mmCIF file of C-alpha atoms and ligand atoms in Angstrom:
data_model
loop_
_atom_site.group_PDB
_atom_site.id
_atom_site.type_symbol
_atom_site.label_atom_id
_atom_site.label_comp_id
_atom_site.label_asym_id
_atom_site.label_seq_id
_atom_site.Cartn_x
_atom_site.Cartn_y
_atom_site.Cartn_z
ATOM 1 C CA MET L 1 -68.451 -44.068 -163.873
ATOM 2 C CA LEU L 2 -66.430 -41.874 -166.187
ATOM 3 C CA VAL L 3 -67.516 -41.465 -169.818
ATOM 4 C CA VAL L 4 -64.767 -40.457 -172.240
ATOM 5 C CA VAL L 5 -65.750 -39.603 -175.834
ATOM 6 C CA VAL L 6 -62.963 -39.431 -178.415
ATOM 7 C CA ASP L 7 -63.183 -38.547 -182.062
ATOM 8 C CA ASN L 8 -62.584 -41.856 -183.781
ATOM 9 C CA TYR L 9 -61.336 -45.435 -183.572
ATOM 10 C CA ASP L 10 -57.639 -44.503 -183.810
ATOM 11 C CA GLU L 11 -57.945 -42.180 -180.837
ATOM 12 C CA LEU L 12 -59.896 -44.803 -178.948
ATOM 13 C CA SER L 13 -57.168 -47.349 -179.557
ATOM 14 C CA ARG L 14 -54.380 -44.999 -178.495
ATOM 15 C CA ASP L 15 -56.264 -43.777 -175.418
ATOM 16 C CA GLY L 16 -57.101 -47.329 -174.308
ATOM 17 C CA ALA L 17 -53.488 -48.440 -174.801
ATOM 18 C CA ARG L 18 -52.216 -45.490 -172.830
ATOM 19 C CA ARG L 19 -54.428 -46.424 -169.857
ATOM 20 C CA VAL L 20 -53.157 -50.014 -169.947
ATOM 21 C CA ALA L 21 -49.536 -48.892 -170.402
ATOM 22 C CA ASP L 22 -49.785 -46.415 -167.490
ATOM 23 C CA LEU L 23 -50.933 -49.226 -165.241
ATOM 24 C CA VAL L 24 -48.183 -51.620 -166.428
ATOM 25 C CA ARG L 25 -45.568 -48.944 -165.755
ATOM 26 C CA LYS L 26 -46.971 -48.126 -162.329
ATOM 27 C CA LYS L 27 -47.519 -51.772 -161.313
ATOM 28 C CA PRO L 28 -45.352 -54.089 -163.427
ATOM 29 C CA ASP L 29 -46.940 -57.209 -161.925
ATOM 30 C CA CYS L 30 -50.517 -56.011 -162.451
ATOM 31 C CA VAL L 31 -53.335 -58.352 -163.407
ATOM 32 C CA LEU L 32 -54.961 -57.399 -166.729
ATOM 33 C CA GLY L 33 -58.254 -58.703 -168.033
ATOM 34 C CA PHE L 34 -58.319 -58.899 -171.807
ATOM 35 C CA ALA L 35 -61.145 -59.132 -174.298
ATOM 36 C CA THR L 36 -61.420 -60.480 -177.827
ATOM 37 C CA GLY L 37 -63.500 -59.077 -180.693
ATOM 38 C CA GLY L 38 -62.910 -56.308 -183.206
ATOM 39 C CA THR L 39 -62.952 -53.381 -180.750
ATOM 40 C CA PRO L 40 -59.676 -53.956 -178.878
ATOM 41 C CA LEU L 41 -57.631 -54.807 -182.015
ATOM 42 C CA GLY L 42 -56.330 -51.258 -182.515
ATOM 43 C CA MET L 43 -55.433 -50.999 -178.815
ATOM 44 C CA TYR L 44 -53.543 -54.291 -179.027
ATOM 45 C CA ALA L 45 -51.620 -53.049 -182.038
ATOM 46 C CA GLU L 46 -50.654 -49.924 -180.101
ATOM 47 C CA LEU L 47 -49.595 -51.976 -177.061
ATOM 48 C CA ILE L 48 -47.375 -54.062 -179.366
ATOM 49 C CA ARG L 49 -45.863 -50.828 -180.710
ATOM 50 C CA LEU L 50 -45.290 -49.516 -177.201
ATOM 51 C CA HIS L 51 -43.549 -52.797 -176.313
ATOM 52 C CA LYS L 52 -41.372 -52.827 -179.435
ATOM 53 C CA GLU L 53 -40.525 -49.136 -179.705
ATOM 54 C CA GLU L 54 -40.720 -47.926 -176.105
ATOM 55 C CA GLY L 55 -39.805 -51.093 -174.194
ATOM 56 C CA LEU L 56 -43.137 -51.498 -172.376
ATOM 57 C CA ASP L 57 -42.398 -54.571 -170.265
ATOM 58 C CA PHE L 58 -45.074 -57.201 -169.821
ATOM 59 C CA SER L 59 -42.785 -59.871 -168.283
ATOM 60 C CA LYS L 60 -44.406 -59.745 -164.870
ATOM 61 C CA VAL L 61 -47.975 -59.005 -166.030
ATOM 62 C CA VAL L 62 -50.648 -61.634 -165.298
ATOM 63 C CA THR L 63 -53.545 -61.892 -167.773
ATOM 64 C CA PHE L 64 -57.040 -63.306 -167.688
ATOM 65 C CA ASN L 65 -59.273 -63.392 -170.746
ATOM 66 C CA LEU L 66 -63.010 -63.036 -170.462
ATOM 67 C CA ASP L 67 -64.161 -66.081 -172.380
ATOM 68 C CA GLU L 68 -63.602 -68.895 -174.828
ATOM 69 C CA TYR L 69 -65.782 -71.002 -177.162
ATOM 70 C CA VAL L 70 -66.628 -74.477 -175.944
ATOM 71 C CA GLY L 71 -65.341 -77.198 -178.192
ATOM 72 C CA LEU L 72 -62.398 -75.342 -179.740
ATOM 73 C CA THR L 73 -58.910 -76.410 -178.750
ATOM 74 C CA PRO L 74 -56.360 -73.613 -178.047
ATOM 75 C CA SER L 75 -54.713 -74.212 -181.429
ATOM 76 C CA HIS L 76 -57.983 -73.897 -183.329
ATOM 77 C CA GLU L 77 -57.761 -70.841 -185.613
ATOM 78 C CA ARG L 78 -61.104 -69.468 -184.405
ATOM 79 C CA SER L 79 -60.403 -69.977 -180.702
ATOM 80 C CA TYR L 80 -59.780 -67.008 -178.479
ATOM 81 C CA HIS L 81 -56.471 -68.547 -177.473
ATOM 82 C CA TYR L 82 -55.401 -68.284 -181.087
ATOM 83 C CA PHE L 83 -56.863 -64.766 -181.418
ATOM 84 C CA MET L 84 -54.895 -63.515 -178.411
ATOM 85 C CA SER L 85 -51.697 -65.141 -179.531
ATOM 86 C CA LYS L 86 -52.037 -63.707 -183.044
ATOM 87 C CA ASN L 87 -53.134 -60.214 -182.046
ATOM 88 C CA LEU L 88 -51.199 -59.572 -178.842
ATOM 89 C CA PHE L 89 -49.427 -62.240 -176.827
ATOM 90 C CA GLY L 90 -47.271 -63.476 -179.705
ATOM 91 C CA HIS L 91 -45.772 -60.006 -180.063
ATOM 92 C CA ILE L 92 -45.097 -58.913 -176.490
ATOM 93 C CA ASN L 93 -42.955 -60.405 -173.754
ATOM 94 C CA VAL L 94 -45.790 -61.731 -171.632
ATOM 95 C CA ASP L 95 -44.841 -64.866 -169.658
ATOM 96 C CA PRO L 96 -46.990 -67.798 -170.954
ATOM 97 C CA ARG L 97 -47.205 -69.114 -167.393
ATOM 98 C CA TYR L 98 -49.130 -66.009 -166.422
ATOM 99 C CA VAL L 99 -51.557 -66.088 -169.369
ATOM 100 C CA HIS L 100 -55.040 -67.442 -168.576
ATOM 101 C CA ILE L 101 -57.820 -68.117 -171.022
ATOM 102 C CA PRO L 102 -60.613 -70.582 -170.207
ATOM 103 C CA ASP L 103 -59.994 -73.971 -171.842
ATOM 104 C CA GLY L 104 -62.906 -74.539 -174.214
ATOM 105 C CA ALA L 105 -61.840 -78.140 -174.747
ATOM 106 C CA ALA L 106 -61.754 -78.999 -171.026
ATOM 107 C CA GLY L 107 -63.318 -82.383 -170.249
ATOM 108 C CA ASP L 108 -64.929 -81.064 -167.089
ATOM 109 C CA VAL L 109 -66.275 -77.590 -167.817
ATOM 110 C CA ALA L 110 -67.612 -76.966 -164.284
ATOM 111 C CA GLU L 111 -64.225 -77.827 -162.840
ATOM 112 C CA GLN L 112 -62.534 -75.527 -165.381
ATOM 113 C CA CYS L 113 -64.832 -72.649 -164.375
ATOM 114 C CA ASP L 114 -64.124 -73.178 -160.603
ATOM 115 C CA TRP L 115 -60.397 -73.293 -161.306
ATOM 116 C CA TYR L 116 -60.601 -70.063 -163.292
ATOM 117 C CA GLU L 117 -62.367 -68.263 -160.439
ATOM 118 C CA ALA L 118 -59.871 -69.577 -157.899
ATOM 119 C CA ARG L 119 -56.907 -68.574 -160.060
ATOM 120 C CA ILE L 120 -58.169 -64.987 -160.337
ATOM 121 C CA LYS L 121 -58.455 -64.820 -156.521
ATOM 122 C CA GLN L 122 -55.009 -66.377 -156.152
ATOM 123 C CA PHE L 123 -53.501 -63.396 -158.001
ATOM 124 C CA GLY L 124 -55.436 -60.920 -155.870
ATOM 125 C CA GLY L 125 -58.143 -60.105 -158.428
ATOM 126 C CA ILE L 126 -58.021 -58.294 -161.742
ATOM 127 C CA ASP L 127 -56.633 -54.756 -161.623
ATOM 128 C CA LEU L 128 -58.081 -53.594 -164.919
ATOM 129 C CA GLN L 129 -60.609 -55.458 -167.007
ATOM 130 C CA ILE L 130 -61.019 -54.486 -170.677
ATOM 131 C CA LEU L 131 -64.525 -54.967 -171.960
ATOM 132 C CA GLY L 132 -66.243 -54.750 -175.346
ATOM 133 C CA ILE L 133 -69.992 -54.590 -175.542
ATOM 134 C CA GLY L 134 -72.403 -56.530 -177.726
ATOM 135 C CA ALA L 135 -75.047 -54.676 -179.711
ATOM 136 C CA ASN L 136 -77.481 -56.668 -177.482
ATOM 137 C CA GLY L 137 -75.821 -55.357 -174.310
ATOM 138 C CA HIS L 138 -73.758 -58.375 -173.465
ATOM 139 C CA ILE L 139 -70.420 -58.179 -171.716
ATOM 140 C CA ALA L 140 -68.085 -61.057 -172.275
ATOM 141 C CA PHE L 141 -70.576 -63.814 -173.232
ATOM 142 C CA ASN L 142 -73.066 -62.793 -170.551
ATOM 143 C CA GLU L 143 -76.054 -62.641 -172.859
ATOM 144 C CA PRO L 144 -79.328 -60.775 -172.030
ATOM 145 C CA GLY L 145 -80.959 -62.485 -169.079
ATOM 146 C CA SER L 146 -77.667 -63.418 -167.396
ATOM 147 C CA SER L 147 -77.710 -63.099 -163.640
ATOM 148 C CA LEU L 148 -75.964 -59.914 -162.616
ATOM 149 C CA GLY L 149 -74.245 -61.868 -159.834
ATOM 150 C CA SER L 150 -73.098 -64.730 -162.086
ATOM 151 C CA ARG L 151 -69.685 -66.362 -161.915
ATOM 152 C CA THR L 152 -67.537 -68.098 -164.573
ATOM 153 C CA ARG L 153 -69.724 -70.729 -166.210
ATOM 154 C CA ILE L 154 -70.938 -72.137 -169.522
ATOM 155 C CA LYS L 155 -73.438 -70.031 -171.485
ATOM 156 C CA THR L 156 -75.547 -70.672 -174.562
ATOM 157 C CA LEU L 157 -74.844 -68.008 -177.208
ATOM 158 C CA LYS L 158 -77.751 -66.014 -178.599
ATOM 159 C CA GLU L 159 -78.478 -66.434 -182.287
ATOM 160 C CA LYS L 160 -77.694 -62.723 -182.828
ATOM 161 C CA THR L 161 -74.292 -63.104 -181.167
ATOM 162 C CA ARG L 162 -73.521 -66.177 -183.284
ATOM 163 C CA ARG L 163 -74.512 -64.242 -186.419
ATOM 164 C CA ASN L 164 -72.320 -61.270 -185.406
ATOM 165 C CA ASN L 165 -69.381 -63.537 -184.826
ATOM 166 C CA ALA L 166 -69.880 -65.559 -187.944
ATOM 167 C CA ARG L 167 -67.629 -62.984 -189.679
ATOM 168 C CA PHE L 168 -64.694 -64.704 -188.025
ATOM 169 C CA PHE L 169 -65.762 -68.202 -189.265
ATOM 170 C CA SER L 170 -66.433 -69.532 -192.731
ATOM 171 C CA SER L 171 -70.104 -70.124 -192.003
ATOM 172 C CA LEU L 172 -72.714 -69.603 -189.295
ATOM 173 C CA GLU L 173 -72.912 -73.380 -188.709
ATOM 174 C CA GLU L 174 -69.246 -73.363 -187.649
ATOM 175 C CA VAL L 175 -69.834 -70.836 -184.833
ATOM 176 C CA PRO L 176 -69.918 -72.711 -181.513
ATOM 177 C CA LYS L 177 -73.207 -72.698 -179.626
ATOM 178 C CA TYR L 178 -71.686 -72.478 -176.161
ATOM 179 C CA ALA L 179 -68.938 -70.568 -174.425
ATOM 180 C CA ILE L 180 -67.173 -70.460 -171.062
ATOM 181 C CA THR L 181 -67.392 -66.916 -169.777
ATOM 182 C CA MET L 182 -66.499 -64.961 -166.686
ATOM 183 C CA GLY L 183 -69.719 -64.052 -164.962
ATOM 184 C CA VAL L 184 -71.087 -60.560 -164.557
ATOM 185 C CA GLY L 185 -70.259 -60.856 -160.846
ATOM 186 C CA THR L 186 -66.700 -61.923 -161.694
ATOM 187 C CA VAL L 187 -66.268 -58.904 -164.034
ATOM 188 C CA MET L 188 -67.672 -56.538 -161.424
ATOM 189 C CA GLU L 189 -65.015 -57.672 -158.895
ATOM 190 C CA ALA L 190 -62.223 -56.302 -161.059
ATOM 191 C CA HIS L 191 -60.732 -53.234 -159.386
ATOM 192 C CA GLY L 192 -61.150 -51.180 -162.532
ATOM 193 C CA LEU L 193 -63.177 -51.573 -165.752
ATOM 194 C CA LEU L 194 -62.399 -50.139 -169.197
ATOM 195 C CA LEU L 195 -65.404 -50.647 -171.483
ATOM 196 C CA MET L 196 -64.679 -49.678 -175.088
ATOM 197 C CA ALA L 197 -67.088 -49.244 -177.947
ATOM 198 C CA SER L 198 -66.723 -47.866 -181.477
ATOM 199 C CA GLY L 199 -69.126 -47.223 -184.316
ATOM 200 C CA SER L 200 -72.811 -46.425 -184.770
ATOM 201 C CA GLU L 201 -73.886 -50.048 -184.411
ATOM 202 C CA LYS L 202 -73.027 -49.771 -180.700
ATOM 203 C CA ALA L 203 -74.813 -46.456 -180.107
ATOM 204 C CA ASP L 204 -78.030 -47.985 -178.678
ATOM 205 C CA ALA L 205 -76.076 -50.370 -176.444
ATOM 206 C CA VAL L 206 -73.849 -47.529 -175.165
ATOM 207 C CA ALA L 207 -76.817 -45.245 -174.467
ATOM 208 C CA ALA L 208 -78.595 -48.013 -172.536
ATOM 209 C CA THR L 209 -75.389 -48.863 -170.603
ATOM 210 C CA VAL L 210 -74.638 -45.315 -169.548
ATOM 211 C CA GLU L 211 -78.103 -43.830 -169.140
ATOM 212 C CA GLY L 212 -80.677 -46.690 -169.056
ATOM 213 C CA PRO L 213 -82.070 -48.577 -166.088
ATOM 214 C CA ILE L 214 -79.908 -51.413 -164.706
ATOM 215 C CA THR L 215 -81.346 -54.686 -165.967
ATOM 216 C CA ALA L 216 -80.222 -58.247 -166.550
ATOM 217 C CA GLN L 217 -81.792 -57.863 -170.019
ATOM 218 C CA TYR L 218 -78.837 -55.574 -170.704
ATOM 219 C CA PRO L 219 -75.968 -56.986 -168.589
ATOM 220 C CA ALA L 220 -73.617 -54.143 -169.487
ATOM 221 C CA THR L 221 -75.817 -51.719 -167.508
ATOM 222 C CA ILE L 222 -74.408 -53.157 -164.263
ATOM 223 C CA VAL L 223 -71.198 -51.205 -164.863
ATOM 224 C CA GLN L 224 -73.116 -48.156 -163.545
ATOM 225 C CA MET L 225 -72.612 -49.715 -160.112
ATOM 226 C CA HIS L 226 -68.803 -49.918 -160.451
ATOM 227 C CA ARG L 227 -66.810 -47.177 -158.725
ATOM 228 C CA PHE L 228 -63.933 -47.305 -161.147
ATOM 229 C CA ALA L 229 -65.522 -47.893 -164.576
ATOM 230 C CA THR L 230 -64.393 -45.896 -167.558
ATOM 231 C CA ILE L 231 -66.583 -45.997 -170.678
ATOM 232 C CA LEU L 232 -64.289 -45.124 -173.566
ATOM 233 C CA ILE L 233 -66.181 -44.543 -176.809
ATOM 234 C CA ASP L 234 -65.851 -42.788 -180.086
ATOM 235 C CA ARG L 235 -68.319 -40.146 -181.310
ATOM 236 C CA GLU L 236 -70.334 -42.576 -183.380
ATOM 237 C CA ALA L 237 -70.803 -44.988 -180.483
ATOM 238 C CA GLY L 238 -71.825 -42.076 -178.258
ATOM 239 C CA ALA L 239 -74.237 -40.519 -180.743
ATOM 240 C CA LYS L 240 -77.366 -41.567 -178.814
ATOM 241 C CA LEU L 241 -76.289 -40.365 -175.384
ATOM 242 C CA GLN L 242 -78.495 -37.623 -173.952
ATOM 243 C CA GLY L 243 -75.983 -36.208 -171.465
ATOM 244 C CA ASP L 244 -73.061 -33.969 -172.251
ATOM 245 C CA TYR L 245 -69.756 -35.726 -171.530
ATOM 246 C CA SER L 246 -67.511 -33.358 -173.413
ATOM 247 C CA GLY L 247 -65.975 -31.950 -170.218
ATOM 248 C CA PHE L 248 -63.847 -35.043 -169.695
HETATM 249 P P1 PGA M 301 -66.755 -56.475 -180.997
HETATM 250 O O1 PGA M 301 -67.448 -57.434 -179.916
HETATM 251 O O2 PGA M 301 -65.591 -55.853 -180.268
HETATM 252 O O3 PGA M 301 -66.279 -57.415 -182.073
HETATM 253 O O4 PGA M 301 -67.719 -55.526 -181.422
HETATM 254 C C1 PGA M 301 -67.720 -56.947 -178.654
HETATM 255 C C2 PGA M 301 -68.561 -57.959 -177.919
HETATM 256 O O5 PGA M 301 -69.353 -58.680 -178.564
HETATM 257 O O6 PGA M 301 -68.466 -58.044 -176.667
#
């Protein structure tokens, strides 16, 4: 596990985008795992800039998103389909046939989850999975208590997560109660992980993830077991780390 501490959110966004862009240039048909939430927005803006100004080519890239709310159709303005289209996919030359996001409106959720897992395998696994982290230690929608070996499935969202995400909805009541999410085991099978965190509200979660005991009560701690995990954080998010990571 490599911990990289940068000064601020802008640097975090540029550094994250550079890592993704390096992979796309090296392996134009790579499989990228994307995340939603506030953290990757700056990185997505930088990837759009790299596409528009430097010709970064996504035409052969395959993408898999971590999760989607159950009950929201892809066109719903609060769905993660909509989020990705608005903040990234609508501005780069990714091929829609290669874009995968769980269908939150699927009639048969179990079948949708099995299909998602099979589809990831069909493309040879995810080369680089981008991850945010919840203040409660969740990754994707794997809330505290999630099995560390779990696969793509439906999860009930914790009240704290619903409250955090209410900022994207007009009221708390509107925030869905369930989501389809890649499992912790699914995430851990990605060949590389890039976990990003910014701001002091993530400092406890980052300290537990990097230096705490591995526990299902803090699903993000499992990334300590990954050989190719990079934890990319800004100074505020790293403020509660005990170790010195300045050498990297
Ligand atoms: P955030 O969410 O990027 O909006 O902080 C991260 C997460 O909840 O996984």
